[in-house]
mmCIF file of C-alpha atoms and ligand atoms in Angstrom:
data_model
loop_
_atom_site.group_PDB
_atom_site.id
_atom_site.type_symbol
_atom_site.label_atom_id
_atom_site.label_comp_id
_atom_site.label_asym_id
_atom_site.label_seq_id
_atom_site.Cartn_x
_atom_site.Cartn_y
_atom_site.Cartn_z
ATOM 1 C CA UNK A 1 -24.973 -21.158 -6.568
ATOM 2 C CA UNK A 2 -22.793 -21.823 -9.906
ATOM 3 C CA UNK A 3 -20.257 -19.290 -11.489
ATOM 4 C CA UNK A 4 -19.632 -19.683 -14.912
ATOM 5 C CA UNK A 5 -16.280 -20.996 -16.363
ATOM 6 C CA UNK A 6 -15.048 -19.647 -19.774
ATOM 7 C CA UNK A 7 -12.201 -21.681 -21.395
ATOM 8 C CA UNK A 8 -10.064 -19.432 -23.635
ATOM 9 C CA UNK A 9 -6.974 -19.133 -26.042
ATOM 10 C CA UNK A 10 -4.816 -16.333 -26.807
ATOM 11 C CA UNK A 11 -5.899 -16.085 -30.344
ATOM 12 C CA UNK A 12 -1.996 -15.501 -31.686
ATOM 13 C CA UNK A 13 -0.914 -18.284 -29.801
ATOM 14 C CA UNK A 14 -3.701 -21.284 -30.304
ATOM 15 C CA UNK A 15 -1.872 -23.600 -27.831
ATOM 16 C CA UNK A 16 -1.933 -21.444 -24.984
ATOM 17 C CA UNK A 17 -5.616 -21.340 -22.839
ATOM 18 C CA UNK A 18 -6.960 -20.975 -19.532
ATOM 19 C CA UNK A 19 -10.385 -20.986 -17.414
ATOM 20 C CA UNK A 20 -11.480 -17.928 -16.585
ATOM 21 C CA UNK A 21 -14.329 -17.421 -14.265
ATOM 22 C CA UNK A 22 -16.604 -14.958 -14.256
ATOM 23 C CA UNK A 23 -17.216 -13.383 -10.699
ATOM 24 C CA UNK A 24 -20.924 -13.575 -10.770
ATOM 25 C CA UNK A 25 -22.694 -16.005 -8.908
ATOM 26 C CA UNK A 26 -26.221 -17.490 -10.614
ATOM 27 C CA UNK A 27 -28.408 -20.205 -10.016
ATOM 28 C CA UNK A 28 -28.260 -23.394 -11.902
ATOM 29 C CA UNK A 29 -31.199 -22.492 -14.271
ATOM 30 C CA UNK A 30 -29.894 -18.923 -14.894
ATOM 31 C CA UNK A 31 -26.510 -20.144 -15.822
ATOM 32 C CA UNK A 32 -27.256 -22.557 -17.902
ATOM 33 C CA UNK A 33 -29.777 -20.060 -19.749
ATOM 34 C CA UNK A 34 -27.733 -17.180 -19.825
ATOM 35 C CA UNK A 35 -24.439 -18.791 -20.529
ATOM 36 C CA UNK A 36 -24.034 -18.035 -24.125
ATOM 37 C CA UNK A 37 -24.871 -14.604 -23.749
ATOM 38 C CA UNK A 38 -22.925 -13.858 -21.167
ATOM 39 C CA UNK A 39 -19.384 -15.588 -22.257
ATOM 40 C CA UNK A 40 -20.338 -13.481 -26.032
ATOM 41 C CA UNK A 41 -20.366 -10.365 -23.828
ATOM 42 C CA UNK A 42 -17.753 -10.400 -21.776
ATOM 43 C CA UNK A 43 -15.284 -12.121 -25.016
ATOM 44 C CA UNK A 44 -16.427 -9.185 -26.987
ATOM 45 C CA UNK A 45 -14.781 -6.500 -23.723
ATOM 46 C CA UNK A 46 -11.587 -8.747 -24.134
ATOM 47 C CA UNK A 47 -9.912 -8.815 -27.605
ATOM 48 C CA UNK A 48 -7.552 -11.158 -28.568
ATOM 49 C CA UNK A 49 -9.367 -14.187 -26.788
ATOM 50 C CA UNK A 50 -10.805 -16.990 -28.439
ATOM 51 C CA UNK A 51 -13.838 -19.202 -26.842
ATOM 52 C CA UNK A 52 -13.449 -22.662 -26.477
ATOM 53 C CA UNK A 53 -15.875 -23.551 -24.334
ATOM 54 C CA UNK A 54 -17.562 -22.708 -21.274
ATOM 55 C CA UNK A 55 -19.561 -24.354 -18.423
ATOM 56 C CA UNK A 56 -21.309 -23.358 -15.435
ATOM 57 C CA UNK A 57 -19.732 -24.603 -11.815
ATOM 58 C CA UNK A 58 -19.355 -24.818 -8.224
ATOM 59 C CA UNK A 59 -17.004 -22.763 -6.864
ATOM 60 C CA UNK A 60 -15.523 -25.764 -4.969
ATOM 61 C CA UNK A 61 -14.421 -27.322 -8.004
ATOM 62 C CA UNK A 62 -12.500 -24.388 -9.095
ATOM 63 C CA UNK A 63 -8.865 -23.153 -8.334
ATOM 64 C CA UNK A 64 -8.518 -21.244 -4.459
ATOM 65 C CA UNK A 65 -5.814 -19.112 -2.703
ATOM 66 C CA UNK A 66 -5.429 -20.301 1.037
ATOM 67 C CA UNK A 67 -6.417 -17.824 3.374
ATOM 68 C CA UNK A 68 -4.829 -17.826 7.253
ATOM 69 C CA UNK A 69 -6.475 -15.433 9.813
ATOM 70 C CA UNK A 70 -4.830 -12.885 10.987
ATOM 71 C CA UNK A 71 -7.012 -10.953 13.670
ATOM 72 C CA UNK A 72 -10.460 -11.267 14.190
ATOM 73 C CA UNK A 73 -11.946 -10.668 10.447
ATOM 74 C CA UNK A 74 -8.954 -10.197 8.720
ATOM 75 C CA UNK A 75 -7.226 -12.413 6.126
ATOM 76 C CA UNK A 76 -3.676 -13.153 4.593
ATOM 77 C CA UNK A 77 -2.926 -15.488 1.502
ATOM 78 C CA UNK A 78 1.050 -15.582 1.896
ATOM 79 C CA UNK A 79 2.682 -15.081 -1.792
ATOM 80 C CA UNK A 80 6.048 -16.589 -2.321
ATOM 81 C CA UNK A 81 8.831 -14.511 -1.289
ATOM 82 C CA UNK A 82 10.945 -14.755 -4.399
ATOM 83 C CA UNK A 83 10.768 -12.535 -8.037
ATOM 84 C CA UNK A 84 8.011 -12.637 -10.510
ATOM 85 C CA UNK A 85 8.747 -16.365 -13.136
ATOM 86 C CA UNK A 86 6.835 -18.588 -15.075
ATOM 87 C CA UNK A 87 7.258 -20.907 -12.165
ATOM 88 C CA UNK A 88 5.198 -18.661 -9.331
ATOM 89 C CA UNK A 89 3.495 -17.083 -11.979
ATOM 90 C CA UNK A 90 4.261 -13.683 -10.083
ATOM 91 C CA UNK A 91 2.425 -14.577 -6.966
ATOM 92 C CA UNK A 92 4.746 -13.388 -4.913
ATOM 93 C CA UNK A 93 2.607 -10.581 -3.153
ATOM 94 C CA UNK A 94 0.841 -10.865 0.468
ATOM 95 C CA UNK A 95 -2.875 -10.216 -0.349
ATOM 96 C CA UNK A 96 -5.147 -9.331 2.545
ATOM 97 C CA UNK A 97 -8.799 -9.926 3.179
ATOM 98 C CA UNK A 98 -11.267 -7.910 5.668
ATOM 99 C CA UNK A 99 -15.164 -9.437 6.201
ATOM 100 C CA UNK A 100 -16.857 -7.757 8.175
ATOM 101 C CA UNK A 101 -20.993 -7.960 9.399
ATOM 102 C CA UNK A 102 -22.153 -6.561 6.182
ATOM 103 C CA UNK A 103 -19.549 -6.326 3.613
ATOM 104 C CA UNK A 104 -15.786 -7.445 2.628
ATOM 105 C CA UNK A 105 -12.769 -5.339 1.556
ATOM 106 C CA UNK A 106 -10.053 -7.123 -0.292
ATOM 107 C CA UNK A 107 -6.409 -5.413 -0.003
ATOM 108 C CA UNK A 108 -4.895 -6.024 -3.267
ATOM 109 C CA UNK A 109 -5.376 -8.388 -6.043
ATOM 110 C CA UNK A 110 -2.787 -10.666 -6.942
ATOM 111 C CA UNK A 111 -0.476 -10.451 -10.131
ATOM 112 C CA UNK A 112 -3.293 -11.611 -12.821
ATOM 113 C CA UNK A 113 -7.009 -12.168 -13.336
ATOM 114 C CA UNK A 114 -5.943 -16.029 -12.589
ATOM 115 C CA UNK A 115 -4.598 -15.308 -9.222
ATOM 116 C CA UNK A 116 -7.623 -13.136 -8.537
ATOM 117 C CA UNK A 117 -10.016 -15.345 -9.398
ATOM 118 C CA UNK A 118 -8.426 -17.758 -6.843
ATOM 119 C CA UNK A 119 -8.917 -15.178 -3.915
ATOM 120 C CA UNK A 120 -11.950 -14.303 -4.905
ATOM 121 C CA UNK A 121 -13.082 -18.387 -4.585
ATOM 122 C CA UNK A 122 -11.467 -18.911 -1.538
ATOM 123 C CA UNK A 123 -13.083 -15.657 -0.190
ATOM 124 C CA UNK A 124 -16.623 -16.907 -1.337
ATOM 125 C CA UNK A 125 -15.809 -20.381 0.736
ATOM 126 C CA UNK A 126 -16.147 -18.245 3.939
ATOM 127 C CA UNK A 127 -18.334 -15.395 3.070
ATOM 128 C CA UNK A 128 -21.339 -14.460 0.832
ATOM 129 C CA UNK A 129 -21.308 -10.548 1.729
ATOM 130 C CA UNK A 130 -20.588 -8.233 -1.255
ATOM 131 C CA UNK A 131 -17.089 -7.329 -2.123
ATOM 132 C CA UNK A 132 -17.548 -3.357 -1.006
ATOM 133 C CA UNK A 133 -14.105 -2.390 -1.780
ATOM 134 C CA UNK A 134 -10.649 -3.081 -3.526
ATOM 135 C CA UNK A 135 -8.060 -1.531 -1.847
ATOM 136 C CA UNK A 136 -4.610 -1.035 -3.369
ATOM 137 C CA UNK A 137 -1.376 -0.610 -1.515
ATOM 138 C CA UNK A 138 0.007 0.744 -4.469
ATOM 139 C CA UNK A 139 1.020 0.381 -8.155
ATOM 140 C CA UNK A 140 2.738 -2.516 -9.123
ATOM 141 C CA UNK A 141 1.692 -5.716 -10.817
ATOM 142 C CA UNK A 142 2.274 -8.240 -8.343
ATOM 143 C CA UNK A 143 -0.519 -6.404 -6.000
ATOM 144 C CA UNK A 144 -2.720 -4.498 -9.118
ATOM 145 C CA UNK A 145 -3.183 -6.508 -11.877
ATOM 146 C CA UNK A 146 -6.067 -8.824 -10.566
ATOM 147 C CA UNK A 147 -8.087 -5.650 -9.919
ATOM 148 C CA UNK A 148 -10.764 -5.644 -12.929
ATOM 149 C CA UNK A 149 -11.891 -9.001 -11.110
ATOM 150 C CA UNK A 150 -12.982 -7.362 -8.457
ATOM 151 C CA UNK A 151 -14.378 -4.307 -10.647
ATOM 152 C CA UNK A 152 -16.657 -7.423 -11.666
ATOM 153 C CA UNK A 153 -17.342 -8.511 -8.502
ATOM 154 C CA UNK A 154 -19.116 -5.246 -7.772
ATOM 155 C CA UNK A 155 -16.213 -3.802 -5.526
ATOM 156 C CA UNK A 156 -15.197 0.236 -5.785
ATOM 157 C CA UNK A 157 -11.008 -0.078 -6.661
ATOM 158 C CA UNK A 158 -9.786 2.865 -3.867
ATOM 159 C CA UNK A 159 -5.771 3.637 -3.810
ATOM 160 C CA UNK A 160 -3.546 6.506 -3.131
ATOM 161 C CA UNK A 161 -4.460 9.659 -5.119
ATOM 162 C CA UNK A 162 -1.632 9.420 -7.165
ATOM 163 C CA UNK A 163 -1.981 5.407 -7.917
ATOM 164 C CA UNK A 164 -4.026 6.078 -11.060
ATOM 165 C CA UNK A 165 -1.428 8.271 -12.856
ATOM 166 C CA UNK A 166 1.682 5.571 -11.811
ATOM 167 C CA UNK A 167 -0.564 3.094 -13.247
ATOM 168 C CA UNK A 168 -1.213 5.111 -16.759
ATOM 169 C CA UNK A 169 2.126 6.177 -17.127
ATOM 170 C CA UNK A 170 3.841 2.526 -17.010
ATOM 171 C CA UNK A 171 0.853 0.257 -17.936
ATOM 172 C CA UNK A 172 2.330 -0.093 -21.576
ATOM 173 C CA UNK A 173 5.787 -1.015 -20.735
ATOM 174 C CA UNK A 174 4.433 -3.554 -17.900
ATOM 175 C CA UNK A 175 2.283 -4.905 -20.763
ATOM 176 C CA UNK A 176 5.604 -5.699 -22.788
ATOM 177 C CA UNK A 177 7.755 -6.883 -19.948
ATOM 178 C CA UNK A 178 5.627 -8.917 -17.882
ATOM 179 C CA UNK A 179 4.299 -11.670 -20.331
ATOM 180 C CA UNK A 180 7.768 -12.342 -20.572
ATOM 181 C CA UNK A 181 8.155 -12.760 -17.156
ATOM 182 C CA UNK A 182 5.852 -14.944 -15.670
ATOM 183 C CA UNK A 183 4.514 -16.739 -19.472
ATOM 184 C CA UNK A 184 1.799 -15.281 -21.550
ATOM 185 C CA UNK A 185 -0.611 -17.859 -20.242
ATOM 186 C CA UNK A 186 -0.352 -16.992 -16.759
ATOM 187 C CA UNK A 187 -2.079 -13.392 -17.910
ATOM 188 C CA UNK A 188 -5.187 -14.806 -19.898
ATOM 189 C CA UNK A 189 -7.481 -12.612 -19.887
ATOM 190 C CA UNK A 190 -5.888 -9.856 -17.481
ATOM 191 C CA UNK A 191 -5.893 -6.125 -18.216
ATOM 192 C CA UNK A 192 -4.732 -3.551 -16.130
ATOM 193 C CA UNK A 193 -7.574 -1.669 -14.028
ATOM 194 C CA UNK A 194 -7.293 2.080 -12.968
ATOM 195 C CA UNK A 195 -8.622 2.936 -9.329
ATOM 196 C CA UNK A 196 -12.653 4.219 -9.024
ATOM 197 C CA UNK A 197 -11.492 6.586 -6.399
ATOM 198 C CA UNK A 198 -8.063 7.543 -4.724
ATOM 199 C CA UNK A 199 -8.210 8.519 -1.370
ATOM 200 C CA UNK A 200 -5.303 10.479 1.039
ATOM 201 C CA UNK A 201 -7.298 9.187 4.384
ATOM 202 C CA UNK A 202 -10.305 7.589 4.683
ATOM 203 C CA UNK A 203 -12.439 5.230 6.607
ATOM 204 C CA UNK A 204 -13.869 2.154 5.409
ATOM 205 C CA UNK A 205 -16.817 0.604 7.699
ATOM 206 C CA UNK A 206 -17.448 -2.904 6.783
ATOM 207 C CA UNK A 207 -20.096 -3.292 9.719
ATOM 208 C CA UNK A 208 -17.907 -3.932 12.950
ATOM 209 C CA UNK A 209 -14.374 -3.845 11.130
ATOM 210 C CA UNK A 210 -13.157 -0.572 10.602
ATOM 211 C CA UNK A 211 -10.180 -0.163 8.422
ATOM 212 C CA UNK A 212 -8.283 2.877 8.213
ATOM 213 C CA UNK A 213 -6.587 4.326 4.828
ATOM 214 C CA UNK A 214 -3.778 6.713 4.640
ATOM 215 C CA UNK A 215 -1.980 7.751 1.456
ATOM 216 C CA UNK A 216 1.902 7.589 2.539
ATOM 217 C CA UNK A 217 4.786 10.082 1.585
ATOM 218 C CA UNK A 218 6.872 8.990 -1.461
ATOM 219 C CA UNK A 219 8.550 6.092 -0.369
ATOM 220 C CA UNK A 220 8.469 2.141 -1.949
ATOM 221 C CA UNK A 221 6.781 4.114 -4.291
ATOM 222 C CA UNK A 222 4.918 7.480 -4.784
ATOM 223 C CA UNK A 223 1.710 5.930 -4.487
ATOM 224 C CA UNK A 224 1.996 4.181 -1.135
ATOM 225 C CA UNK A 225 -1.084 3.358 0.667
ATOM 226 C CA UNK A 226 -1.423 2.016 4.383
ATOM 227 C CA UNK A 227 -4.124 0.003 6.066
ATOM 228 C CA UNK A 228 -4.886 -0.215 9.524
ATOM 229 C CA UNK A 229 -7.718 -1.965 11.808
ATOM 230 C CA UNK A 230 -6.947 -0.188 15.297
ATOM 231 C CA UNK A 231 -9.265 -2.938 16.651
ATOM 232 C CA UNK A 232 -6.058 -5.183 16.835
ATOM 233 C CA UNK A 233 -3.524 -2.793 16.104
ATOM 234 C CA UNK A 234 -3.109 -4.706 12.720
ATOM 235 C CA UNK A 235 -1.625 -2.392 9.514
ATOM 236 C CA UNK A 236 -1.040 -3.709 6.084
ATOM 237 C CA UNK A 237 1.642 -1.586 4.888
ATOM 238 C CA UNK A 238 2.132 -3.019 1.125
ATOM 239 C CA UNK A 239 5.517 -2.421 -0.175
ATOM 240 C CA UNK A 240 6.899 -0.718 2.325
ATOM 241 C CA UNK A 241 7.969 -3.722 4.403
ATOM 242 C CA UNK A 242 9.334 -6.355 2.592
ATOM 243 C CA UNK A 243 10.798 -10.179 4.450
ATOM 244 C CA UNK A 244 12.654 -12.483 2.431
ATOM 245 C CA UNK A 245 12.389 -10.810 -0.789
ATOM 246 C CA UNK A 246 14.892 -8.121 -1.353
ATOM 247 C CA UNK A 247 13.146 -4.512 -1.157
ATOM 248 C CA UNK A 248 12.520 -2.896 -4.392
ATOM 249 C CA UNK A 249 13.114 0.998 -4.586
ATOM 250 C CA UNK A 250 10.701 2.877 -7.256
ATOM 251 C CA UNK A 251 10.092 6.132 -5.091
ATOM 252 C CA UNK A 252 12.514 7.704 -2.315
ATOM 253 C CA UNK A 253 15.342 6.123 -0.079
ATOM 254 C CA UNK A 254 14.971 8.711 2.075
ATOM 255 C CA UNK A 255 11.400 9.076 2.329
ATOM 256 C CA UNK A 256 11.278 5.222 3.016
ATOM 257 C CA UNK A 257 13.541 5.506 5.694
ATOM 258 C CA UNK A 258 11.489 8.300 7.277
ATOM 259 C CA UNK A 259 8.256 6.215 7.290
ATOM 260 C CA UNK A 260 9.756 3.332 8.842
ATOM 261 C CA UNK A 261 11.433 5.569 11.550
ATOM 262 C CA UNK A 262 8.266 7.011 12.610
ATOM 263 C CA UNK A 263 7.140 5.685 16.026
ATOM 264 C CA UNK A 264 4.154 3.752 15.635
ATOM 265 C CA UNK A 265 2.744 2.977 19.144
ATOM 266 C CA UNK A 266 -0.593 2.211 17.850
ATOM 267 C CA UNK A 267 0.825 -0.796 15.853
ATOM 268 C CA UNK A 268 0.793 -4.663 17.314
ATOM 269 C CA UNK A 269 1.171 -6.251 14.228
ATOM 270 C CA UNK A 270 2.037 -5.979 10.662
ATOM 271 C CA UNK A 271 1.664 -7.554 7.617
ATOM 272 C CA UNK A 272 4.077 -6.740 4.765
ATOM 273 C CA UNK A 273 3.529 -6.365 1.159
ATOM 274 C CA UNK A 274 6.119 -9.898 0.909
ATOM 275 C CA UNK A 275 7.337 -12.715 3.558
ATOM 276 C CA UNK A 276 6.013 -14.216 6.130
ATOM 277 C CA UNK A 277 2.765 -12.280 7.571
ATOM 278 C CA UNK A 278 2.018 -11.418 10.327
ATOM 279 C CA UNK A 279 5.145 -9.526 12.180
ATOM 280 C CA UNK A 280 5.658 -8.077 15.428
ATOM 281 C CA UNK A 281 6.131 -4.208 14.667
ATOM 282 C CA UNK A 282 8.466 -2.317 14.591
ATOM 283 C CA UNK A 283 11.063 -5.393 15.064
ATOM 284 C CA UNK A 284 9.340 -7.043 12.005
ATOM 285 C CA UNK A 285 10.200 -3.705 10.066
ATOM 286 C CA UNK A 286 14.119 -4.272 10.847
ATOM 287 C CA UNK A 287 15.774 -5.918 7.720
ATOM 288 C CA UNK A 288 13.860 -3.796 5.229
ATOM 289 C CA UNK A 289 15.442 -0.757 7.468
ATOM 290 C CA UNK A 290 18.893 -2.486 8.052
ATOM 291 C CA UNK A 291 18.993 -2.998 4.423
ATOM 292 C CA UNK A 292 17.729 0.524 3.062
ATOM 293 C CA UNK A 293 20.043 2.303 5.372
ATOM 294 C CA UNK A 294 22.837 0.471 4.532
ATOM 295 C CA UNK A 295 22.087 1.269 0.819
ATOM 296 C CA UNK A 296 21.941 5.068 1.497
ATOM 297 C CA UNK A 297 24.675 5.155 3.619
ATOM 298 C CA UNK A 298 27.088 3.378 0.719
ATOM 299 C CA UNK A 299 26.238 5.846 -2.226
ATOM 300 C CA UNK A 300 26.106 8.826 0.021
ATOM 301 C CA UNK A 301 29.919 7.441 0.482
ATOM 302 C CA UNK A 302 30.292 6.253 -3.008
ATOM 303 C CA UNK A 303 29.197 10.207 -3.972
ATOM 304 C CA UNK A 304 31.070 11.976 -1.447
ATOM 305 C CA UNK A 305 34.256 10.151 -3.046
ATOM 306 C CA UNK A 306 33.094 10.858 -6.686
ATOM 307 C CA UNK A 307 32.746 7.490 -7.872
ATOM 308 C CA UNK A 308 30.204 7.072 -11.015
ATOM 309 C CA UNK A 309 26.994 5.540 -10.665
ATOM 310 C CA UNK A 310 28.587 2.611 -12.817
ATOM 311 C CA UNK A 311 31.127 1.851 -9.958
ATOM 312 C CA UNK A 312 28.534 2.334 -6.995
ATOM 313 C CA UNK A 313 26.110 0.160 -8.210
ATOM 314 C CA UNK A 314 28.641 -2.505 -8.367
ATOM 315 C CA UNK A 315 29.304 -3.052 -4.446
ATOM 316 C CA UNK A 316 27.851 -5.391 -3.036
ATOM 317 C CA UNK A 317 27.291 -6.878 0.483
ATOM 318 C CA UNK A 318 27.567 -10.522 1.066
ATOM 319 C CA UNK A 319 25.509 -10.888 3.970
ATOM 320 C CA UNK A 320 22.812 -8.918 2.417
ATOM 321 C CA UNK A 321 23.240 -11.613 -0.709
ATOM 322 C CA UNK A 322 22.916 -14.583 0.771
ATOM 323 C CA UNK A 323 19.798 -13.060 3.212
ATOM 324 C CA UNK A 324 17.576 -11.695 0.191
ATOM 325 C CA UNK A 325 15.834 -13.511 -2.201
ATOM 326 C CA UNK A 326 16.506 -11.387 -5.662
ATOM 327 C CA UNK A 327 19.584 -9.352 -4.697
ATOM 328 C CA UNK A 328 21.603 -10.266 -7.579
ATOM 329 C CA UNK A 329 18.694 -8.462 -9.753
ATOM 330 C CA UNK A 330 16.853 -6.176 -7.664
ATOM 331 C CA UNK A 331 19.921 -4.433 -5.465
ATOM 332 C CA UNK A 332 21.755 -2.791 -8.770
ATOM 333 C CA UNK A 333 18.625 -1.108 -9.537
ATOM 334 C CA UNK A 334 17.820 -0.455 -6.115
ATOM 335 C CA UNK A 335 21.430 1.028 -6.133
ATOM 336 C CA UNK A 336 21.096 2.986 -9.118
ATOM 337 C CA UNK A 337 17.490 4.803 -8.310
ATOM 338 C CA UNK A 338 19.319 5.886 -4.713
ATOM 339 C CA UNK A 339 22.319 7.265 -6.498
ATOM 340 C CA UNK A 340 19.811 9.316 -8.828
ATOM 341 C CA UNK A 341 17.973 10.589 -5.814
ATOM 342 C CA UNK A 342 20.999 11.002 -3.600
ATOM 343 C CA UNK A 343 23.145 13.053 -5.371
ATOM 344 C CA UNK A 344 21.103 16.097 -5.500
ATOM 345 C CA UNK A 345 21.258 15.815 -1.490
HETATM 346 ZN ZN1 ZN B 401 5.931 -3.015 -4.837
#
């Protein structure tokens, strides 16, 4: 089977193209007839394109993520542990896979349509099953903004029922931040997807591999959503354990640290939303905790003395500096969103 390639520009910048592919696989004579029609369609659902060009291919030829196996059926492509640039492109998220005996669940998408399209090639180099289901772990663009790939791809786009709204209500100021960020070319042809569905705990047969989803408390974020295959004691939690890459805190302090201190006896393994995957639980949970608890701990302080925000945000730790990747950037913030939070304690 062939998938056909579309090569497009941004039309205000002329210079600036990529290949996108389109996630549909057809035989040799149906690609070649149906080409034209096709690329016109889907050009005339993305504005601001222009077509150069298109062709139909093997997916071989074309751009895939590397997959490592995890447990029996399930899937990790490692992201780099480091903050969205125009040199990783911000992939810097863990993405999951799950194929089962009749279908395939994806656990989120990558950072673009680009990266995307790479998981969903180097998923179709082990499995033809249809793509059932998208799962999100929540809302932000490293793990969402592949997702209308998927849509594509026939999956259903599930997340936490309050992942839709998080999405709506920061989709336009993502939109001007993140070109920026990782270059406008690395975002060709991406838009940002809403979920199909959101779901506070549900089941997800994909015929022998059951996964298990469960909307989390406010924590990383207020849209948190956990995966779990009790078959090998295996949980994706997303965002709300981090390696490597500093933590990032968009929903509660306290409510993380109350997830992470929940005994989890069902849990052998987990792989987190950024570092190396997978990690013994709950000693693979430890820095993220260390690190959060420390945090709390310093602007309870920092309040209790009745130091500004200004002055709290500005003590640092070291150790925790040269450990993290992103501290410099992310641990002001992360600073400044646990004063907000805290001092209403
Ligand atoms: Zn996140």
């Amino acid at each position: 089977m062939l998938h056909l390639v579309l090569t497009l520009c941004l039309a205000a910048e002329p210079g600036t193209c990529a290949d996108r592919l389109l996630p549909t696989p057809l035989t040799p004579a149906a690609c070649t007839a149906e080409a034209g029609a096709r690329a016109a369609a889907w050009l005339a659902d993305h504005p601001g394109l222009t077509l150069h060009g298109h062709r139909c291919a093997p997916l071989a030829d074309l751009p895939a993520l590397t997959l490592t196996r995890v447990a029996p059926g399930l899937f990790v492509h490692h992201g780099i542990a480091a903050l969205p640039d125009q040199k990783n492109l911000g992939r810097i998220a863990n993405l999951g896979v799950a194929i089962g005996q009749d279908a395939i669940a994806v656990i989120d998408a990558g950072a673009s349509r680009a990266e995307a399209e790479a998981l969903y090639a180097a998923i179709r180099a082990r499995s033809d099953l249809p793509i059932r289901a998208l799962i999100l772990t929540h809302m932000h663009p490293d793990h969402s903004f592949g997702a209308d790939l998927f849509r594509e791809a026939g999956a259903e786009i599930l997340g936490a029922p309050k992942l839709a709204a998080g999405i709506e209500a920061r989709a336009e100021a993502w939109m001007d931040s993140y070109p920026a960020q990782v270059g406008h070319g690395a975002l060709i042809g991406t838009r940002i997807a809403l979920p199909d569905r959101g779901v506070a705990i549900g089941t997800l047969d994909l015929g022998g591999l059951v996964l298990d989803l469960t909307a989390e408390p406010t924590a990383h974020t207020d849209n948190d959503l956990t995966v779990f295959h009790a078959a090998s004691g295996t949980l994706f939690t997303g965002d709300l354990v981090f390696n490597d890459l500093l933590p990032t805190l968009d929903g509660s302090v306290t409510g993380w640290l109350d997830w992470l201190d929940h005994p989890r006896p069902e849990l052998r393994q987990i792989v987190p939303g950024h570092g190396p995957a997978p990690l013994p639980w709950p000693e693979g949970a430890k820095p993220t905790r260390t690190y959060l608890t420390r945090l709390a701990d310093d602007i309870r302080t920092a309040i209790a003395a009745g130091r500004p925000m200004s002055e709290a945000i500005r003590h640092t730790h070291p150790e925790d500096a040269a450990r993290w990747q992103g501290y410099a950037i992310s641990h002001p913030r992360n600073a400044s969103a646990a004063y907000a939070e805290l001092e209403w304690e």
